[in-house]
Tab-separated table of C-alpha atoms in Angstrom:
chain	number	residue	atom	x	y	z
A	1	UNK	CA	-37.382	47.118	13.568
A	2	UNK	CA	-35.685	46.634	16.855
A	3	UNK	CA	-36.028	43.001	17.811
A	4	UNK	CA	-34.726	43.300	21.360
A	5	UNK	CA	-37.722	44.526	23.326
A	6	UNK	CA	-38.366	41.199	25.046
A	7	UNK	CA	-37.267	41.570	28.646
A	8	UNK	CA	-37.044	38.542	30.904
A	9	UNK	CA	-38.297	39.587	34.318
A	10	UNK	CA	-37.507	36.101	35.607
A	11	UNK	CA	-35.220	33.675	33.837
A	12	UNK	CA	-34.653	30.138	35.026
A	13	UNK	CA	-30.913	29.516	34.780
A	14	UNK	CA	-28.519	30.261	31.979
A	15	UNK	CA	-29.055	33.977	31.326
A	16	UNK	CA	-25.979	36.141	31.776
A	17	UNK	CA	-26.020	37.161	35.427
A	18	UNK	CA	-24.388	40.143	37.033
A	19	UNK	CA	-20.656	40.021	37.358
A	20	UNK	CA	-19.567	37.740	40.171
A	21	UNK	CA	-19.252	39.666	43.412
A	22	UNK	CA	-20.735	42.819	41.889
A	23	UNK	CA	-24.478	42.441	42.272
A	24	UNK	CA	-27.030	39.812	43.014
A	25	UNK	CA	-30.774	39.673	42.738
A	26	UNK	CA	-31.342	38.337	46.199
A	27	UNK	CA	-31.624	40.076	49.509
A	28	UNK	CA	-28.014	39.872	50.632
A	29	UNK	CA	-26.140	42.454	52.679
A	30	UNK	CA	-27.212	45.895	51.558
A	31	UNK	CA	-23.840	47.593	52.122
A	32	UNK	CA	-21.184	45.392	50.559
A	33	UNK	CA	-18.979	48.432	49.822
A	34	UNK	CA	-18.855	51.382	52.212
A	35	UNK	CA	-17.874	55.042	52.048
A	36	UNK	CA	-16.581	55.067	48.478
A	37	UNK	CA	-17.458	57.386	45.601
A	38	UNK	CA	-18.028	56.324	42.000
A	39	UNK	CA	-17.517	58.980	39.338
A	40	UNK	CA	-19.859	58.431	36.395
A	41	UNK	CA	-19.861	60.491	33.210
A	42	UNK	CA	-22.990	60.063	31.159
A	43	UNK	CA	-25.213	61.648	28.550
A	44	UNK	CA	-27.561	64.527	29.190
A	45	UNK	CA	-30.481	62.309	28.162
A	46	UNK	CA	-30.109	59.951	31.134
A	47	UNK	CA	-29.879	62.975	33.425
A	48	UNK	CA	-32.658	65.097	31.884
A	49	UNK	CA	-35.156	62.231	31.931
A	50	UNK	CA	-34.628	61.526	35.640
A	51	UNK	CA	-33.600	57.907	35.022
A	52	UNK	CA	-30.162	58.494	36.500
A	53	UNK	CA	-31.591	59.553	39.864
A	54	UNK	CA	-33.650	56.377	39.975
A	55	UNK	CA	-30.889	53.864	39.224
A	56	UNK	CA	-28.234	55.658	41.244
A	57	UNK	CA	-30.414	55.846	44.351
A	58	UNK	CA	-30.953	52.082	44.186
A	59	UNK	CA	-27.233	51.393	43.725
A	60	UNK	CA	-26.249	53.714	46.566
A	61	UNK	CA	-28.784	52.088	48.880
A	62	UNK	CA	-27.540	48.611	47.989
A	63	UNK	CA	-23.826	49.284	48.474
A	64	UNK	CA	-23.608	52.245	50.832
A	65	UNK	CA	-21.661	54.358	48.337
A	66	UNK	CA	-22.064	57.685	46.568
A	67	UNK	CA	-22.385	58.118	42.807
A	68	UNK	CA	-21.045	61.421	41.523
A	69	UNK	CA	-22.732	61.832	38.151
A	70	UNK	CA	-21.465	64.283	35.535
A	71	UNK	CA	-23.930	64.800	32.658
A	72	UNK	CA	-22.316	65.729	29.346
A	73	UNK	CA	-22.665	64.848	25.703
A	74	UNK	CA	-21.250	61.447	24.763
A	75	UNK	CA	-18.093	62.952	23.242
A	76	UNK	CA	-17.326	64.982	26.369
A	77	UNK	CA	-18.180	62.035	28.627
A	78	UNK	CA	-15.670	59.841	26.807
A	79	UNK	CA	-13.039	62.588	26.895
A	80	UNK	CA	-13.416	62.641	30.684
A	81	UNK	CA	-12.785	58.899	30.668
A	82	UNK	CA	-9.741	59.368	28.428
A	83	UNK	CA	-8.318	61.767	30.994
A	84	UNK	CA	-8.868	59.217	33.758
A	85	UNK	CA	-11.295	61.568	35.506
A	86	UNK	CA	-14.194	59.131	35.647
A	87	UNK	CA	-14.525	55.506	36.673
A	88	UNK	CA	-17.286	54.506	34.277
A	89	UNK	CA	-19.055	56.026	31.275
A	90	UNK	CA	-22.668	55.514	30.120
A	91	UNK	CA	-23.113	56.732	26.544
A	92	UNK	CA	-25.016	56.200	23.286
A	93	UNK	CA	-22.798	56.464	20.229
A	94	UNK	CA	-21.364	53.055	19.362
A	95	UNK	CA	-18.794	54.407	16.899
A	96	UNK	CA	-17.355	56.694	19.598
A	97	UNK	CA	-17.483	53.879	22.165
A	98	UNK	CA	-15.581	51.624	19.747
A	99	UNK	CA	-12.890	54.271	19.340
A	100	UNK	CA	-12.642	54.570	23.137
A	101	UNK	CA	-12.182	50.796	23.435
A	102	UNK	CA	-9.648	50.577	20.601
A	103	UNK	CA	-7.532	53.277	22.200
A	104	UNK	CA	-7.360	51.175	25.355
A	105	UNK	CA	-9.232	53.581	27.616
A	106	UNK	CA	-12.280	51.377	28.138
A	107	UNK	CA	-12.821	47.772	29.160
A	108	UNK	CA	-15.741	45.400	29.740
A	109	UNK	CA	-18.321	47.281	27.703
A	110	UNK	CA	-21.893	46.082	28.130
A	111	UNK	CA	-25.111	46.731	26.223
A	112	UNK	CA	-27.408	48.447	28.718
A	113	UNK	CA	-30.676	49.689	27.236
A	114	UNK	CA	-32.156	51.376	24.185
A	115	UNK	CA	-34.790	53.738	22.982
A	116	UNK	CA	-34.836	55.621	19.693
A	117	UNK	CA	-34.505	59.015	18.096
A	118	UNK	CA	-37.382	61.045	16.702
A	119	UNK	CA	-37.544	64.109	14.490
A	120	UNK	CA	-39.660	66.791	16.141
A	121	UNK	CA	-40.955	69.986	14.631
A	122	UNK	CA	-43.562	72.777	14.680
A	123	UNK	CA	-47.300	72.531	14.114
A	124	UNK	CA	-47.232	74.156	10.683
A	125	UNK	CA	-44.565	71.649	9.524
A	126	UNK	CA	-43.055	73.922	6.851
A	127	UNK	CA	-40.996	71.099	5.312
A	128	UNK	CA	-44.006	68.777	5.098
A	129	UNK	CA	-42.279	65.829	6.771
A	130	UNK	CA	-45.051	64.672	9.124
A	131	UNK	CA	-45.460	60.891	8.996
A	132	UNK	CA	-42.619	60.228	6.550
A	133	UNK	CA	-41.327	56.649	6.629
A	134	UNK	CA	-37.699	57.527	5.865
A	135	UNK	CA	-35.728	59.966	7.993
A	136	UNK	CA	-33.313	60.634	5.116
A	137	UNK	CA	-36.253	61.822	3.003
A	138	UNK	CA	-37.353	64.064	5.879
A	139	UNK	CA	-33.882	65.588	6.280
A	140	UNK	CA	-33.686	66.279	2.544
A	141	UNK	CA	-37.095	67.968	2.687
A	142	UNK	CA	-35.972	70.167	5.607
A	143	UNK	CA	-32.862	71.206	3.683
A	144	UNK	CA	-34.785	71.837	0.432
A	145	UNK	CA	-37.298	74.022	2.288
A	146	UNK	CA	-34.495	75.689	4.273
A	147	UNK	CA	-36.699	75.180	7.309
A	148	UNK	CA	-34.927	76.047	10.559
A	149	UNK	CA	-33.146	73.076	12.144
A	150	UNK	CA	-31.472	73.253	15.558
A	151	UNK	CA	-28.499	70.910	15.871
A	152	UNK	CA	-26.936	69.824	19.161
A	153	UNK	CA	-23.561	70.720	17.650
A	154	UNK	CA	-21.745	69.304	20.685
A	155	UNK	CA	-20.210	65.972	19.614
A	156	UNK	CA	-22.845	64.146	21.636
A	157	UNK	CA	-24.362	60.804	20.672
A	158	UNK	CA	-27.396	62.637	19.301
A	159	UNK	CA	-25.169	64.957	17.286
A	160	UNK	CA	-23.232	61.975	15.902
A	161	UNK	CA	-26.507	60.351	14.840
A	162	UNK	CA	-27.729	63.581	13.262
A	163	UNK	CA	-24.537	63.913	11.204
A	164	UNK	CA	-24.855	60.278	10.100
A	165	UNK	CA	-28.397	60.985	8.875
A	166	UNK	CA	-27.315	64.086	6.944
A	167	UNK	CA	-24.547	62.015	5.377
A	168	UNK	CA	-26.974	59.238	4.418
A	169	UNK	CA	-29.268	61.920	2.984
A	170	UNK	CA	-26.461	63.289	0.759
A	171	UNK	CA	-26.984	66.712	2.321
A	172	UNK	CA	-24.278	69.024	3.649
A	173	UNK	CA	-26.252	71.219	6.076
A	174	UNK	CA	-25.358	74.872	6.414
A	175	UNK	CA	-26.625	78.384	6.003
A	176	UNK	CA	-28.953	80.502	8.108
A	177	UNK	CA	-31.529	77.731	8.435
A	178	UNK	CA	-29.064	75.373	10.195
A	179	UNK	CA	-28.248	76.431	13.766
A	180	UNK	CA	-25.648	74.681	15.923
A	181	UNK	CA	-26.569	75.177	19.562
A	182	UNK	CA	-23.622	73.530	21.310
A	183	UNK	CA	-26.037	72.574	24.093
A	184	UNK	CA	-27.648	69.581	25.763
A	185	UNK	CA	-30.846	67.950	24.567
A	186	UNK	CA	-33.167	69.731	26.967
A	187	UNK	CA	-31.904	73.177	25.962
A	188	UNK	CA	-32.040	72.286	22.254
A	189	UNK	CA	-35.661	71.179	22.570
A	190	UNK	CA	-36.478	74.495	24.239
A	191	UNK	CA	-34.732	76.397	21.437
A	192	UNK	CA	-36.570	74.391	18.775
A	193	UNK	CA	-39.855	75.058	20.558
A	194	UNK	CA	-39.285	78.798	20.865
A	195	UNK	CA	-38.012	79.350	17.302
A	196	UNK	CA	-40.011	77.171	16.193
A	197	UNK	CA	-37.781	74.683	14.388
A	198	UNK	CA	-37.039	71.036	13.723
A	199	UNK	CA	-34.523	69.004	15.673
A	200	UNK	CA	-33.464	65.431	16.328
A	201	UNK	CA	-34.169	64.210	19.859
A	202	UNK	CA	-33.909	60.999	21.778
A	203	UNK	CA	-37.439	59.860	22.570
A	204	UNK	CA	-36.844	59.758	26.335
A	205	UNK	CA	-35.865	63.408	26.707
A	206	UNK	CA	-38.668	64.528	24.408
A	207	UNK	CA	-41.278	62.597	26.399
A	208	UNK	CA	-39.927	63.947	29.688
A	209	UNK	CA	-40.388	67.546	28.425
A	210	UNK	CA	-43.341	67.043	26.091
A	211	UNK	CA	-45.920	68.629	28.393
A	212	UNK	CA	-43.985	71.920	28.246
A	213	UNK	CA	-43.451	71.942	24.466
A	214	UNK	CA	-45.580	72.838	21.454
A	215	UNK	CA	-43.402	70.980	18.925
A	216	UNK	CA	-44.443	67.400	18.161
A	217	UNK	CA	-42.969	64.195	16.759
A	218	UNK	CA	-42.967	64.400	12.957
A	219	UNK	CA	-40.913	61.297	12.095
A	220	UNK	CA	-41.030	58.260	14.367
A	221	UNK	CA	-38.157	55.946	15.293
A	222	UNK	CA	-38.180	52.130	15.194
A	223	UNK	CA	-39.980	51.693	18.533
A	224	UNK	CA	-43.098	53.019	16.777
A	225	UNK	CA	-42.374	51.428	13.398
A	226	UNK	CA	-39.969	54.022	12.007
A	227	UNK	CA	-36.616	53.422	10.304
A	228	UNK	CA	-33.877	51.439	12.020
A	229	UNK	CA	-31.490	54.312	11.289
A	230	UNK	CA	-33.112	56.063	14.266
A	231	UNK	CA	-32.268	53.285	16.755
A	232	UNK	CA	-30.574	54.561	19.918
A	233	UNK	CA	-28.673	51.901	21.922
A	234	UNK	CA	-26.875	52.785	25.157
A	235	UNK	CA	-23.703	51.142	26.435
A	236	UNK	CA	-21.783	51.266	29.691
A	237	UNK	CA	-17.984	50.986	29.857
A	238	UNK	CA	-15.498	50.798	32.720
A	239	UNK	CA	-12.417	52.997	32.374
A	240	UNK	CA	-9.384	50.725	32.012
A	241	UNK	CA	-7.318	50.626	35.246
A	242	UNK	CA	-4.357	49.355	33.259
A	243	UNK	CA	-4.145	52.787	31.618
A	244	UNK	CA	-5.543	54.941	34.414
A	245	UNK	CA	-4.304	53.632	37.761
A	246	UNK	CA	-6.356	56.108	39.794
A	247	UNK	CA	-9.779	54.835	38.698
A	248	UNK	CA	-12.010	52.843	41.036
A	249	UNK	CA	-12.331	49.793	38.793
A	250	UNK	CA	-13.895	47.502	41.407
A	251	UNK	CA	-16.670	49.977	42.107
A	252	UNK	CA	-17.149	50.631	38.380
A	253	UNK	CA	-17.660	46.911	37.803
A	254	UNK	CA	-20.040	46.739	40.755
A	255	UNK	CA	-22.079	49.517	39.115
A	256	UNK	CA	-22.056	47.804	35.719
A	257	UNK	CA	-23.012	44.535	37.386
A	258	UNK	CA	-25.908	46.181	39.210
A	259	UNK	CA	-27.312	48.009	36.181
A	260	UNK	CA	-27.118	44.891	33.997
A	261	UNK	CA	-28.593	42.585	36.669
A	262	UNK	CA	-32.294	41.730	36.800
A	263	UNK	CA	-32.823	44.335	39.519
A	264	UNK	CA	-31.144	47.119	37.580
A	265	UNK	CA	-32.871	46.190	34.338
A	266	UNK	CA	-36.253	46.142	36.060
A	267	UNK	CA	-35.655	49.672	37.345
A	268	UNK	CA	-34.916	50.782	33.768
A	269	UNK	CA	-37.962	48.975	32.381
A	270	UNK	CA	-40.355	50.312	34.996
A	271	UNK	CA	-39.221	53.932	34.864
A	272	UNK	CA	-41.908	56.048	33.204
A	273	UNK	CA	-42.788	59.714	32.692
A	274	UNK	CA	-46.404	60.691	32.076
A	275	UNK	CA	-47.164	56.964	31.949
A	276	UNK	CA	-44.741	56.319	29.082
A	277	UNK	CA	-41.710	54.029	29.223
A	278	UNK	CA	-38.579	55.951	28.260
A	279	UNK	CA	-35.927	53.218	28.011
A	280	UNK	CA	-36.001	49.520	27.196
A	281	UNK	CA	-33.574	47.166	29.006
A	282	UNK	CA	-31.150	45.267	26.819
A	283	UNK	CA	-28.579	43.571	29.060
A	284	UNK	CA	-30.860	40.666	30.010
A	285	UNK	CA	-32.395	39.327	26.823
A	286	UNK	CA	-33.487	36.219	24.990
A	287	UNK	CA	-30.641	36.707	22.529
A	288	UNK	CA	-27.413	37.603	24.400
A	289	UNK	CA	-24.818	39.426	22.336
A	290	UNK	CA	-21.402	38.182	23.375
A	291	UNK	CA	-19.649	40.592	20.976
A	292	UNK	CA	-20.883	43.578	22.959
A	293	UNK	CA	-17.590	43.717	24.897
A	294	UNK	CA	-15.438	44.628	21.864
A	295	UNK	CA	-15.717	47.103	18.980
A	296	UNK	CA	-18.458	46.076	16.554
A	297	UNK	CA	-16.078	45.317	13.680
A	298	UNK	CA	-13.391	43.664	15.821
A	299	UNK	CA	-12.076	40.261	14.754
A	300	UNK	CA	-9.546	37.884	16.358
A	301	UNK	CA	-7.213	38.575	13.413
A	302	UNK	CA	-6.462	41.956	14.955
A	303	UNK	CA	-4.702	40.343	17.902
């Protein structure tokens, strides 16, 4: 189970605050930075759910700047950062983030928020996976039944998670039943609905489109008691100005500071669709993770 859902709406001293000079939780000057543009590359899930509009509007109002958001899969978002064509990336595949950091393209990574993944599928549930406790068992059942599965197939964070689940299930997916869409989450959910078929979705995007879909959640993630393998943490990383001199590092750090401040985290916590919370803030917590800035398996011996 995820143990990080406790969010401190008000903390008396000591909790990691926003980066100095980047954001505060008081009512200071609203336009500390003027007439600049921040280029953000992020996942389709933050865009499709509407969360991005909410947080970016608040940041723009606070600092008098413009956020140019480019929604892509995590892999493509990080490639944009590698090319120096974005100032900051917001993604959800820790292994790909770690690679980005190790290569020297990213700096000052922060945990931002989390939700989870769910396996969704049609009413008749041809693979019989409804309510299964283990997602690996469900994936094996889908493969054994050769029930249609629509994959993102786009090197996104969701695609990376899907491949990790197939690997843990000892299944090499392929054949007519396995379809690689090469599309974002919203389009894949529509394809799965129209086929009908199974797919892996982040909970936020599924909830935001649920009223227009006939497919339903068949295997829950850890937010509703499902396996930890379906956890879906999001991170935010500034593109390293030491490698890419053209990036707006100061504005990137202002954005990271704002989103990880109490104000930014409250916006994330309070954002709902159809009365349901889509994302859970993680930057301000009872149990700060000071290793969040470096790759998960990094040790001082590497220096």
